[in-house]
């Protein structure tokens, strides 16, 4: 079963359009981080990505980051010092915030890449399902 | 015309096939071009990868793992990455080296890429299954990247040291070249798409025109009122028809003019439509119905075998169904009947139009005999059409005195003496064979030859009367009396033999409706003024109508043979005959029983009180008359 789900996730990474792939990946990520939340409030710094998130079930995109459950950063290098869950949407932001964010998703060499940071997940008491375990990095 | 259509079809098919072949050629060339390019790039990438591998091996001591060497020495890393970056071109988009860690993840050792550059030990999510093959086989791999944006092919070369894979050199080709090729050939493909579209439109126009042409052709051969075929169709149908496969039926609606006159043309149109529908319902798929004239339909009945009863069955069914049907026009019921003439074997005629003409003649006979009848050209198949005589043959026979009379005795049933004779016309053919009337009368109906024949018969009969001084009857149709020309000849002949006229009996065939009763009466009275006696023949069948005795001066009533022959077996026949006899007695009209064929019938006829009789039992027709009066016994002996 685990293998099958892994194949399915791999298939998600490899098939469909980039936007479609991103939506599927973010759906998997958000459902994994917030398995029990009825509505996941997401704050984005990239308005172009709004359409991707608005089509994900249970997700509500908010304008005020204080109301957000998770901040998804693409080009912000300065964020409030509160304890919000941060997720990177690009490699540069990922590199910049890798001590604080729970993970990142970015495209490299035409391939979608997903990384979760073990320590930061633990800080936010986030336990990922087994299917995403292989994307967890111990030490960055 | 058909061959031109075939040439057009062949030309269009050739053009379409050529264009498809060219299109196939272009697309195949395109694919081959990309394939060749792919091979060139793969070979080139393989060479580059080999050089990279050599460079890596040069910089790494054989006793140390490649990972350890590169981790410990950033300067070596930079130098090698600089070397790799020299290979990066717009076509070779990414050149990098990954290794597989203990957890099976792939991470960077080196990255010579100018964009999307990964750092040492950074993870890169790749298609592990395919990349693992490098580790398993230690051989180069070529991966087609159908699902990765902007990538075409990835060339992988394992870095093998000490018989173990320490990394994988990867070169990603961009889609720039294949898309450039595709772009280059696209105008050519577009040309073909336009050609296909043009051919498609052309075919659609052709299809539309064909449909239009079929529709127009169909409209030109279909009668708009009845939706049956018209004469245009008949013309082309006659060209292709095999007459042996059909029987021809000519159908006419009886008294159609009266429907138009009484109810209007709309009612007439309704009846025509309904009758056409009724006919179509009775026909089979291979039968053809044509509106031949105003209320006349020509029907070709397909026959499977040479001898076929289709016409008999279908015509009977058709006649009965139309007769039973009530045509409603503005809540007024209209009853109609039809008359049908049939040519059973059209292949016996010189041409199909001749066979149609014969069916038309049969239709006229059906009409003349009272309508609502079916008349076959060869009833009971008793004589093939080929045996029937043509007009010229009958004309020749009259001229050569080969038209004669046979005489059947009529016996006084009380005295049992022969008191009269009935003259029956016969024709002797060139082989001296005696022919019955149905073999030569039909062909001369409504012609001058028929008039000549009537004159000839009257001459023969008057000669016999002159010789034997006995009453002799001749048969005439009611229409003969009403026909001015024939009536004049009859009168002329009588006047030429005025002294003998009292022995002439004219038997009128009681088989048709009298259209002009007043004229008929006048003419019969004129004949009677010469002493001629008038008999009504075949009374009791067909159009038998007792009122005829009120309108016409009838002296003798001849009871139809169909009643007499069944007297011993049918109570109805007996009662009708008894009634007719009683009626005749009341009017003081002589009664004659026809068709007495047995002693038993003779006995019954006598019991009923019929005065005179004739039939094979009393005497068969013979070619001469004995002058002395003969007894019943003598007559039958002579006949035998």
XYZ file of C-alpha atoms in Angstrom:
780
model
C 0.000 0.000 0.000
C 2.770 2.361 0.974
C 4.536 1.585 -2.286
C 1.382 2.286 -4.207
C 0.919 5.677 -2.536
C 4.587 6.478 -3.188
C 4.116 5.618 -6.842
C 1.030 7.819 -6.915
C 2.906 10.737 -5.352
C 5.782 10.179 -7.790
C 3.226 10.154 -10.581
C 1.901 13.464 -9.269
C 5.397 14.880 -9.452
C 5.868 13.680 -12.973
C 2.532 14.159 -14.669
C 0.111 16.959 -15.511
C 0.852 20.659 -16.109
C 3.216 22.554 -13.765
C 0.264 24.425 -12.186
C -1.707 21.221 -11.820
C 1.297 19.471 -10.337
C 1.846 22.303 -7.884
C -1.776 22.233 -6.778
C -1.644 18.491 -6.155
C 1.622 18.777 -4.254
C 0.362 21.661 -2.093
C -2.862 19.757 -1.433
C -0.788 16.825 -0.162
C 1.485 19.135 1.876
C -1.340 21.086 3.544
C -3.355 17.980 4.291
C -0.248 16.435 5.853
C 0.559 19.488 7.991
C -3.046 20.156 9.027
C -4.770 16.782 8.961
C -7.545 17.791 11.389
C -8.260 21.375 10.458
C -11.623 22.067 8.875
C -10.356 25.225 7.154
C -6.714 25.952 6.525
C -5.983 29.683 6.378
C -3.126 30.364 4.014
C -1.260 33.635 3.509
C 0.713 34.129 0.321
C 3.228 36.741 -0.685
C 2.856 35.867 -4.350
C -0.558 36.872 -5.713
C 0.106 34.869 -8.895
C -0.107 31.679 -6.868
C -3.507 32.577 -5.396
C -5.396 30.672 -8.098
C -3.515 27.477 -7.265
C -4.495 27.574 -3.599
C -8.055 28.781 -4.024
C -8.914 25.592 -5.849
C -7.701 23.347 -3.032
C -10.512 22.030 -0.837
C -10.433 23.180 2.861
C -8.002 26.012 1.985
C -8.890 29.646 2.416
C -6.450 32.294 1.271
C -6.313 35.207 3.722
C -4.949 38.706 3.207
C -3.904 39.266 6.820
C -0.955 37.059 7.812
C -2.090 37.222 11.465
C -5.149 35.150 10.603
C -3.128 32.608 8.695
C -2.294 29.092 9.832
C 0.611 28.960 7.421
C 2.671 31.518 5.521
C 3.798 30.479 2.101
C 6.725 32.636 1.036
C 8.042 33.150 -2.427
C 9.901 36.429 -2.333
C 9.659 37.759 1.246
C 12.827 37.838 3.219
C 11.396 39.686 6.164
C 8.550 38.102 8.105
C 7.019 38.800 11.548
C 8.718 37.204 14.429
C 5.649 35.280 15.566
C 5.585 31.512 15.632
C 3.613 30.935 12.458
C 4.318 27.918 10.340
C 6.367 29.006 7.350
C 6.707 27.112 4.068
C 9.005 28.182 1.231
C 7.793 28.372 -2.327
C 11.209 28.924 -3.893
C 14.764 27.769 -3.411
C 16.176 31.179 -2.429
C 13.564 31.735 0.304
C 14.070 28.146 1.397
C 17.796 28.772 1.799
C 17.132 32.036 3.611
C 14.617 30.727 6.147
C 15.702 27.132 6.494
C 16.204 27.554 10.242
C 12.587 28.591 10.740
C 10.432 27.019 7.998
C 8.946 23.567 8.114
C 9.747 22.880 4.506
C 9.869 24.106 0.994
C 8.735 23.335 -2.474
C 10.621 24.559 -5.520
C 11.417 23.672 -9.122
C 14.971 22.750 -9.959
C 16.213 21.614 -13.364
C 12.617 21.200 -14.506
C 11.894 18.862 -11.594
C 9.612 19.539 -8.626
C 11.489 19.311 -5.336
C 9.982 18.921 -1.891
C 11.869 19.218 1.400
C 10.711 19.084 5.014
C 13.054 20.016 7.858
C 12.853 17.548 10.691
C 13.811 19.890 13.519
C 11.374 22.619 12.506
C 8.537 20.110 12.029
C 9.196 18.943 15.570
C 9.120 22.524 16.831
C 5.612 22.876 15.455
C 4.560 19.403 16.626
C 3.918 18.353 13.044
C 3.984 14.670 12.295
C 3.951 13.840 8.609
C 2.324 10.726 7.232
C 4.707 7.913 6.222
C 4.281 8.693 2.534
C 6.055 12.037 2.981
C 8.753 10.771 5.313
C 11.265 10.336 2.518
C 11.206 14.102 1.902
C 12.257 14.911 5.478
C 15.832 16.157 5.838
C 17.591 15.630 9.185
C 20.092 18.362 8.994
C 20.306 21.344 6.691
C -22.624 9.073 -67.373
C -21.741 6.316 -64.950
C -18.203 6.065 -66.379
C -17.690 9.834 -65.946
C -18.748 9.535 -62.304
C -16.268 6.693 -61.904
C -13.476 8.784 -63.430
C -14.315 11.662 -61.063
C -14.348 9.308 -58.114
C -11.021 7.789 -59.178
C -9.442 11.254 -59.624
C -10.626 12.482 -56.225
C -9.515 9.248 -54.548
C -6.078 9.547 -56.242
C -5.663 13.158 -55.094
C -6.689 12.298 -51.530
C -4.384 9.253 -51.480
C -1.451 11.305 -52.853
C -1.930 14.050 -50.270
C -2.186 11.491 -47.449
C 0.968 9.805 -48.743
C 2.843 13.148 -48.886
C 1.643 14.098 -45.414
C 2.754 10.729 -44.095
C 6.130 11.280 -45.807
C 6.592 14.706 -44.215
C 5.655 13.547 -40.708
C 7.840 10.449 -41.028
C 10.760 12.601 -42.196
C 10.177 14.903 -39.247
C 10.235 11.975 -36.817
C 13.331 10.529 -38.503
C 15.052 13.901 -38.339
C 14.388 14.213 -34.620
C 15.473 10.612 -34.109
C 18.756 11.234 -35.962
C 19.319 14.399 -34.016
C 18.638 12.523 -30.817
C 21.257 9.943 -31.785
C 23.807 12.655 -32.608
C 23.184 14.353 -29.283
C 23.299 11.111 -27.345
C 26.642 10.194 -28.942
C 27.954 13.665 -28.243
C 26.687 13.558 -24.661
C 28.288 10.152 -24.227
C 31.626 11.613 -25.334
C 31.237 14.574 -22.978
C 30.303 12.262 -20.108
C 33.376 10.144 -20.766
C 35.591 13.239 -20.638
C 33.910 14.350 -17.416
C 34.448 10.912 -15.906
C 38.152 11.084 -16.828
C 38.417 14.535 -15.224
C 36.742 13.273 -12.064
C 39.012 10.285 -11.839
C 42.053 12.468 -12.394
C 41.149 14.645 -9.386
C 40.217 11.851 -7.000
C 42.767 9.605 -5.371
C 41.939 5.944 -6.051
C 41.876 5.029 -2.357
C 39.360 7.753 -1.447
C 35.678 7.960 -2.214
C 34.725 10.632 -4.726
C 32.251 12.123 -2.251
C 34.928 12.476 0.417
C 37.381 14.053 -2.010
C 34.885 16.647 -3.172
C 33.524 17.340 0.316
C 36.928 17.982 1.698
C 38.208 20.039 -1.205
C 36.057 22.959 -2.261
C 38.747 24.160 -4.684
C 38.615 20.888 -6.619
C 34.855 21.186 -6.652
C 35.019 24.667 -8.069
C 37.559 23.686 -10.682
C 35.512 20.691 -11.792
C 32.268 22.687 -11.844
C 34.034 25.281 -13.950
C 35.039 22.502 -16.369
C 31.459 21.212 -16.455
C 30.041 24.647 -17.091
C 32.150 24.860 -20.250
C 29.977 22.109 -21.697
C 26.714 23.896 -20.977
C 25.063 25.206 -24.137
C 21.466 26.150 -24.932
C 21.010 22.514 -26.060
C 22.955 20.843 -23.203
C 21.022 22.747 -20.594
C 22.253 21.158 -17.350
C 25.486 19.256 -16.696
C 25.859 17.923 -13.134
C 26.950 14.972 -11.041
C 24.770 13.364 -8.339
C 25.391 10.586 -5.900
C 22.983 8.303 -4.080
C 23.098 8.613 -0.274
C 22.469 5.875 2.290
C 18.716 6.638 2.277
C 18.515 6.334 -1.494
C 18.187 10.087 -2.086
C 20.118 11.706 -4.864
C 22.315 14.650 -3.948
C 24.679 16.966 -5.769
C 28.383 16.313 -5.998
C 28.946 18.893 -8.714
C 26.758 21.211 -10.770
C 28.073 22.978 -13.827
C 24.653 24.439 -14.707
C 24.392 28.177 -15.216
C 20.855 28.384 -13.859
C 18.968 26.397 -11.234
C 22.353 25.542 -9.761
C 22.374 23.088 -6.871
C 24.908 23.143 -4.066
C 27.042 20.299 -2.796
C 25.047 17.661 -0.932
C 21.779 19.348 -1.767
C 18.977 16.916 -2.515
C 17.479 16.759 -6.019
C 14.233 14.843 -6.520
C 14.715 12.701 -9.593
C 12.976 9.646 -11.051
C 14.722 7.250 -8.692
C 13.601 4.077 -10.432
C 15.309 5.089 -13.683
C 18.382 6.614 -12.042
C 18.861 3.513 -9.882
C 19.403 1.505 -13.083
C 22.803 3.236 -13.400
C 23.784 1.835 -10.031
C 22.358 -1.582 -10.832
C 23.726 -2.007 -14.376
C 26.750 0.316 -14.175
C 25.867 1.321 -17.699
C 24.896 4.557 -19.382
C 21.148 5.339 -19.511
C 19.152 7.561 -21.844
C 15.909 8.870 -20.316
C 13.187 10.453 -22.424
C 11.724 13.296 -20.344
C 8.177 13.508 -21.551
C 6.848 14.960 -18.319
C 9.486 17.490 -17.412
C 9.024 21.061 -18.459
C 11.659 22.217 -20.958
C 13.606 18.950 -20.907
C 13.869 16.511 -23.797
C 16.429 13.831 -22.871
C 18.625 13.116 -19.856
C 21.860 11.254 -20.487
C 23.197 9.409 -17.415
C 26.678 7.941 -17.024
C 27.679 6.127 -13.858
C 31.085 7.059 -12.405
C 32.549 3.650 -11.639
C 35.601 3.426 -9.413
C 36.890 0.230 -7.884
C 33.966 -1.589 -9.446
C 31.486 0.516 -7.549
C 29.305 3.400 -8.686
C 30.256 6.578 -6.826
C 28.142 8.992 -8.718
C 26.128 9.640 -11.861
C 27.059 12.220 -14.485
C 23.848 13.759 -15.838
C 23.411 15.859 -18.975
C 19.911 17.295 -19.596
C 19.070 18.213 -23.191
C 16.646 21.053 -23.615
C 13.594 20.790 -25.884
C 14.949 23.715 -27.865
C 16.189 21.665 -30.812
C 13.256 19.326 -31.361
C 10.900 22.269 -31.002
C 13.006 24.209 -33.516
C 12.691 21.301 -35.937
C 8.983 21.042 -35.259
C 8.646 24.779 -35.843
C 10.598 24.487 -39.091
C 8.369 21.735 -40.436
C 5.143 23.164 -39.036
C 4.418 25.400 -42.077
C 4.703 22.296 -44.238
C 2.333 20.395 -41.933
C 0.022 23.405 -41.926
C -0.068 23.318 -45.730
C -1.252 19.734 -45.500
C -3.833 20.656 -42.887
C -5.133 23.366 -45.253
C -5.146 20.849 -48.122
C -7.053 18.340 -45.960
C -9.486 21.061 -44.920
C -9.938 22.082 -48.590
C -10.506 18.459 -49.621
C -12.904 18.038 -46.705
C -14.852 21.146 -47.749
C -14.776 19.964 -51.382
C -16.119 16.563 -50.335
C -18.811 18.226 -48.227
C -19.828 20.376 -51.222
C -19.834 17.268 -53.412
C -21.896 15.406 -50.827
C -24.330 18.320 -50.603
C -24.609 18.490 -54.387
C -25.078 14.721 -54.609
C -27.819 14.840 -51.982
C -29.394 17.773 -53.839
C -29.139 15.937 -57.148
C -30.656 12.759 -55.662
C -33.435 14.855 -54.111
C -34.144 16.630 -57.412
C -33.998 13.356 -59.322
C -36.329 11.765 -56.779
C -38.743 14.696 -57.046
C -38.727 14.422 -60.839
C -39.769 10.771 -60.720
C -42.276 10.994 -57.865
C -45.868 12.070 -58.286
C -46.348 14.814 -55.676
C -49.999 13.966 -54.975
C -49.784 10.222 -54.405
C -46.051 9.850 -53.672
C -45.916 7.058 -56.207
C -43.605 6.977 -59.203
C -44.622 8.901 -62.319
C -44.123 8.378 -66.058
C -40.583 9.844 -65.901
C -39.653 6.934 -63.674
C -41.450 4.518 -65.994
C -39.317 5.650 -68.935
C -36.058 4.842 -67.158
C -37.539 1.753 -65.472
C -38.521 0.277 -68.833
C -34.892 0.516 -69.996
C -33.632 -1.699 -67.193
C -36.562 -4.055 -66.665
C -36.464 -7.794 -67.315
C -40.100 -8.486 -68.298
C -39.832 -12.134 -67.250
C -39.432 -10.994 -63.628
C -42.694 -9.063 -63.479
C -46.431 -9.252 -63.927
C -48.121 -6.046 -64.996
C -51.247 -4.755 -63.347
C -53.263 -1.774 -64.533
C -55.650 -0.442 -61.900
C -58.313 2.200 -62.357
C -60.641 3.767 -59.818
C -64.241 3.151 -60.903
C -66.446 6.204 -61.468
C -63.710 8.537 -60.293
C -65.232 11.399 -62.269
C -68.363 11.117 -60.136
C -66.287 11.605 -56.967
C -64.799 14.791 -58.425
C -68.191 15.965 -59.634
C -70.091 15.162 -56.437
C -67.554 16.006 -53.745
C -65.037 18.263 -55.491
C -61.451 17.868 -56.558
C -60.152 17.861 -52.989
C -62.142 14.698 -52.338
C -60.782 13.265 -55.576
C -57.238 14.035 -54.465
C -57.915 12.448 -51.085
C -59.232 9.284 -52.723
C -56.220 9.133 -55.052
C -53.846 9.490 -52.116
C -55.672 6.915 -50.031
C -55.908 4.424 -52.886
C -52.196 4.877 -53.595
C -51.469 4.215 -49.915
C -53.727 1.151 -49.938
C -51.905 -0.178 -53.007
C -48.496 0.494 -51.466
C -49.543 -1.333 -48.309
C -50.304 -4.436 -50.326
C -47.126 -4.343 -52.391
C -43.756 -5.840 -51.619
C -40.333 -4.235 -51.640
C -39.484 -5.171 -55.219
C -42.879 -4.209 -56.658
C -43.222 -0.817 -58.333
C -46.257 1.442 -58.471
C -46.570 4.193 -61.066
C -49.330 6.770 -61.437
C -50.018 6.170 -65.106
C -52.852 8.568 -65.722
C -55.441 10.566 -63.774
C -56.874 7.719 -61.710
C -54.899 4.920 -63.319
C -52.074 3.124 -61.579
C -49.611 0.845 -63.296
C -48.119 -1.783 -61.024
C -45.166 -4.032 -61.722
C -45.390 -7.118 -59.531
C -42.100 -8.868 -59.033
C -42.217 -12.641 -59.490
C -39.652 -15.016 -58.067
C -40.382 -17.891 -60.396
C -41.558 -17.957 -63.975
C -45.011 -19.134 -63.029
C -46.296 -17.018 -60.228
C -49.622 -16.378 -58.568
C -48.554 -13.033 -57.129
C -50.773 -11.022 -59.456
C -53.793 -13.199 -58.695
C -53.324 -12.938 -54.917
C -52.317 -9.295 -54.724
C -54.969 -8.035 -57.145
C -57.702 -9.926 -55.268
C -56.469 -8.616 -51.916
C -56.195 -5.102 -53.288
C -59.622 -5.104 -54.882
C -61.238 -6.413 -51.698
C -59.407 -4.067 -49.352
C -60.349 -0.986 -51.404
C -63.938 -2.187 -51.728
C -64.223 -2.651 -47.944
C -62.547 0.615 -47.112
C -64.572 3.725 -46.354
C -62.912 6.922 -47.510
C -64.013 9.774 -45.276
C -64.159 13.240 -46.765
C -65.476 15.983 -44.496
C -67.431 13.389 -42.496
C -68.934 11.971 -45.674
C -68.170 8.337 -46.390
C -67.107 7.566 -49.965
C -67.189 3.986 -51.200
C -65.120 3.126 -54.192
C -64.230 0.094 -56.250
C -61.438 -0.555 -58.671
C -61.077 -2.393 -61.958
C -57.909 -4.259 -62.688
C -56.373 -5.592 -65.873
C -53.410 -7.915 -65.699
C -50.743 -9.110 -68.088
C -49.375 -12.282 -66.537
C -46.432 -12.914 -68.829
C -45.006 -9.673 -70.201
C -42.029 -11.620 -71.622
C -44.365 -13.059 -74.290
C -44.770 -9.624 -75.835
C -42.502 -7.872 -78.302
C -41.899 -5.086 -75.818
C -42.899 -4.067 -72.318
C -45.056 -1.178 -73.631
C -46.991 -3.829 -75.602
C -47.483 -5.790 -72.384
C -48.650 -2.607 -70.647
C -51.057 -2.014 -73.522
C -52.422 -5.530 -73.015
C -52.970 -4.850 -69.299
C -54.749 -1.651 -70.329
C -56.959 -3.644 -72.722
C -57.772 -6.072 -69.917
C -58.668 -3.086 -67.779
C -61.075 -1.892 -70.481
C -62.652 -5.327 -70.544
C -63.015 -5.214 -66.756
C -64.685 -1.829 -67.131
C -66.914 -2.992 -69.954
C -67.958 -6.026 -67.989
C -69.337 -3.880 -65.229
C -66.276 -2.661 -63.330
C -65.062 -3.852 -59.884
C -63.470 -6.785 -61.703
C -60.075 -8.306 -62.269
C -59.355 -9.505 -65.780
C -56.301 -11.567 -66.628
C -54.998 -11.659 -70.154
C -54.817 -15.455 -70.009
C -57.548 -16.675 -67.633
C -56.667 -19.931 -65.880
C -53.532 -19.958 -67.998
C -55.657 -21.700 -70.674
C -53.860 -20.166 -73.585
C -50.490 -18.610 -73.763
C -50.519 -15.121 -75.188
C -48.455 -16.311 -78.100
C -51.484 -18.374 -79.278
C -53.744 -15.345 -79.346
C -54.345 -13.876 -82.732
C -53.313 -10.418 -83.749
C -55.573 -7.887 -85.430
C -54.009 -8.555 -88.832
C -54.511 -12.310 -88.434
C -58.209 -11.816 -87.624
C -58.567 -9.365 -90.508
C -56.988 -11.909 -92.834
C -59.310 -14.650 -91.545
C -62.389 -12.483 -92.241
C -61.146 -11.706 -95.739
C -60.438 -15.383 -96.428
C -63.798 -16.556 -95.052
C -62.132 -18.372 -92.219
C -64.585 -16.906 -89.691
C -67.480 -19.328 -89.227
C -70.269 -20.102 -86.811
C -70.986 -23.182 -84.739
C -74.568 -23.722 -83.719
C -75.777 -25.026 -80.401
C -79.353 -26.339 -80.280
C -81.936 -24.834 -77.951
C -84.601 -27.343 -76.997
C -88.258 -26.845 -76.065
C -88.308 -28.726 -72.779
C -91.970 -29.704 -73.074
C -91.875 -31.118 -76.605
C -88.189 -32.036 -76.382
C -87.785 -30.639 -79.915
C -84.917 -28.390 -81.073
C -86.586 -25.071 -81.691
C -83.683 -22.646 -82.075
C -79.957 -22.453 -82.405
C -77.410 -20.179 -80.856
C -74.683 -19.103 -83.282
C -71.226 -19.182 -81.749
C -68.384 -17.515 -83.609
C -65.229 -19.508 -84.436
C -62.091 -18.755 -86.402
C -60.189 -21.278 -88.488
C -56.468 -20.582 -88.398
C -54.036 -21.323 -91.200
C -53.433 -24.802 -89.764
C -57.163 -25.492 -90.067
C -57.481 -25.448 -86.306
C -60.780 -24.108 -84.919
C -60.230 -21.275 -82.470
C -62.547 -20.160 -79.684
C -63.513 -16.451 -79.475
C -61.254 -15.544 -76.540
C -58.250 -16.228 -78.788
C -59.169 -13.582 -81.320
C -61.892 -11.265 -79.965
C -59.768 -9.439 -77.389
C -57.250 -8.192 -79.929
C -59.874 -6.617 -82.151
C -62.029 -5.050 -79.450
C -62.824 -1.398 -80.246
C -61.368 -1.700 -83.750
C -62.898 -1.577 -87.213
C -62.154 -5.283 -87.519
C -64.657 -5.958 -84.745
C -67.289 -4.104 -86.799
C -66.332 -6.142 -89.881
C -66.610 -9.332 -87.854
C -70.108 -8.377 -86.610
C -71.206 -7.764 -90.204
C -69.694 -11.096 -91.289
C -71.512 -13.015 -88.515
C -74.827 -11.398 -89.389
C -74.326 -12.399 -93.034
C -73.518 -16.012 -92.065
C -76.472 -16.234 -89.689
C -78.946 -14.770 -92.202
C -77.668 -17.301 -94.770
C -78.397 -20.117 -92.289
C -81.824 -18.666 -91.461
C -82.570 -18.457 -95.166
C -81.548 -22.069 -95.552
C -83.272 -23.587 -92.495
C -86.019 -21.109 -91.606
C -85.216 -21.532 -87.940
C -84.643 -18.940 -85.220
C -80.926 -18.384 -84.677
C -79.507 -16.159 -81.997
C -76.324 -14.161 -82.093
C -74.453 -12.644 -79.156
C -73.852 -8.939 -78.973
C -72.605 -6.675 -76.244
C -74.816 -3.882 -74.973
C -72.040 -1.534 -76.086
C -72.406 -2.907 -79.623
C -76.014 -1.684 -79.743
C -74.966 1.688 -78.367
C -72.114 1.964 -80.849
C -73.439 3.956 -83.802
C -71.284 2.246 -86.368
C -72.083 -1.310 -85.275
C -75.774 -0.525 -84.830
C -75.921 0.903 -88.357
C -74.361 -2.289 -89.744
C -76.848 -4.447 -87.798
C -79.768 -2.413 -89.102
C -78.374 -2.493 -92.667
C -77.988 -6.284 -92.543
C -81.493 -6.711 -91.150
C -82.958 -4.447 -93.801
C -81.106 -6.445 -96.461
C -82.782 -9.585 -95.081
C -86.023 -8.051 -93.937
C -88.019 -11.200 -94.656
C -85.765 -13.275 -92.413
C -85.499 -10.813 -89.512
C -88.290 -12.507 -87.557
C -85.986 -15.541 -87.099
C -83.119 -13.489 -85.731
C -82.615 -13.380 -81.985
C -80.125 -10.920 -80.523
C -78.721 -12.068 -77.201
C -77.410 -9.168 -75.172
C -74.627 -10.072 -72.829
C -75.856 -9.086 -69.410
C -72.451 -8.135 -68.161
C -72.135 -4.409 -68.246
C -73.756 -1.346 -66.879
C -76.038 0.405 -69.391
C -74.928 4.015 -69.415
C -77.651 5.337 -71.711
C -80.795 3.298 -71.070
C -83.090 5.541 -73.111
C -80.980 5.273 -76.233
C -80.709 1.544 -75.658
C -84.469 1.189 -75.418
C -85.014 3.167 -78.587
C -82.556 1.061 -80.532
C -83.971 -2.231 -79.276
C -87.483 -1.105 -80.212
C -86.214 -0.289 -83.677
C -84.754 -3.810 -83.977
C -87.959 -5.316 -82.663
C -89.888 -3.358 -85.294
C -88.210 -5.643 -87.857
C -89.442 -8.712 -85.948
C -86.091 -9.366 -84.255
C -86.375 -10.909 -80.812
C -84.279 -9.616 -77.948
C -82.864 -11.989 -75.362
C -80.989 -11.083 -72.241
C -78.047 -13.456 -71.831
C -76.395 -14.812 -68.688
C -79.108 -13.396 -66.419
C -78.453 -14.051 -62.759
C -74.782 -13.090 -62.691
C -72.758 -9.907 -62.790
C -74.895 -6.845 -63.322
C -78.255 -8.679 -63.215
C -80.873 -6.166 -62.538
C -84.606 -6.896 -62.691
C -85.299 -3.270 -63.595
C -83.812 -3.934 -67.035
C -87.153 -5.562 -67.935
C -88.944 -2.356 -67.028
C -86.670 -0.277 -69.248
C -85.960 -2.580 -72.180
C -88.234 -4.658 -74.426
C -86.929 -8.129 -73.598
C -88.514 -11.248 -75.143
C -86.312 -14.018 -73.840
C -84.459 -14.451 -70.574
C -81.491 -16.804 -70.606
C -80.601 -17.920 -67.095
C -76.863 -17.914 -66.424
C -75.084 -21.267 -66.622
C -73.389 -20.679 -63.246
C -76.821 -21.004 -61.585
C -78.050 -23.945 -63.698
C -74.963 -26.103 -63.276
C -75.330 -25.971 -59.474
C -79.046 -26.659 -59.301
C -78.499 -30.162 -57.963
C -76.116 -29.048 -55.233
C -76.965 -25.493 -54.221
C -80.218 -24.476 -52.584
C -79.420 -20.835 -53.278
C -78.897 -21.517 -57.006
C -82.185 -23.413 -57.022
C -84.105 -20.620 -55.271
C -82.662 -17.899 -57.507
C -83.434 -19.916 -60.662
C -86.951 -20.621 -59.426
C -87.501 -16.923 -58.687
C -86.150 -15.837 -62.080
C -88.404 -18.361 -63.830
C -91.409 -17.212 -61.841
C -90.573 -13.621 -62.677
C -90.232 -14.416 -66.401
C -93.568 -16.185 -66.441
C -95.247 -13.245 -64.782
C -93.861 -10.951 -67.503
C -94.657 -13.522 -70.176
C -91.029 -13.693 -71.154
C -89.600 -16.929 -72.473
C -87.090 -18.553 -70.134
C -84.069 -20.527 -71.298
C -81.735 -22.537 -69.072
C -78.117 -22.606 -70.184
C -75.468 -25.134 -69.281
C -77.644 -28.230 -68.885
C -74.919 -30.803 -68.581
C -76.680 -33.815 -67.044
C -79.950 -35.695 -66.921
C -80.418 -34.619 -63.318
C -80.070 -30.936 -64.165
C -82.486 -31.393 -67.068
C -85.023 -32.965 -64.691
C -84.722 -30.093 -62.174
C -84.966 -27.470 -64.914
C -88.158 -29.098 -66.192
C -89.552 -29.272 -62.619
C -88.923 -25.578 -62.098
C -90.857 -24.858 -65.268
C -88.204 -23.338 -67.502
C -89.459 -23.475 -71.062
C -86.321 -24.007 -73.091
C -82.862 -25.319 -72.460
C -79.423 -25.679 -73.943
C -76.188 -27.290 -72.867
C -73.853 -30.120 -73.671
C -76.358 -32.686 -72.431
C -78.889 -31.420 -74.963
C -76.486 -30.803 -77.788
C -72.964 -29.547 -78.294
C -72.242 -26.753 -80.778
C -71.708 -28.086 -84.302
C -70.642 -26.457 -87.576
C -73.957 -27.204 -89.357
C -77.730 -27.224 -88.837
C -80.047 -30.037 -89.923
C -83.043 -28.462 -91.560
C -85.716 -30.775 -90.152
C -86.741 -30.325 -86.559
C -85.021 -32.816 -84.321
C -85.935 -34.391 -81.071
C -83.858 -34.010 -77.901
C -82.484 -37.535 -78.337
C -81.440 -36.911 -81.932
C -79.810 -33.615 -81.079
C -77.696 -35.138 -78.326
C -76.770 -38.117 -80.515
C -75.628 -35.829 -83.353
C -73.653 -33.678 -80.942
C -71.997 -36.706 -79.401
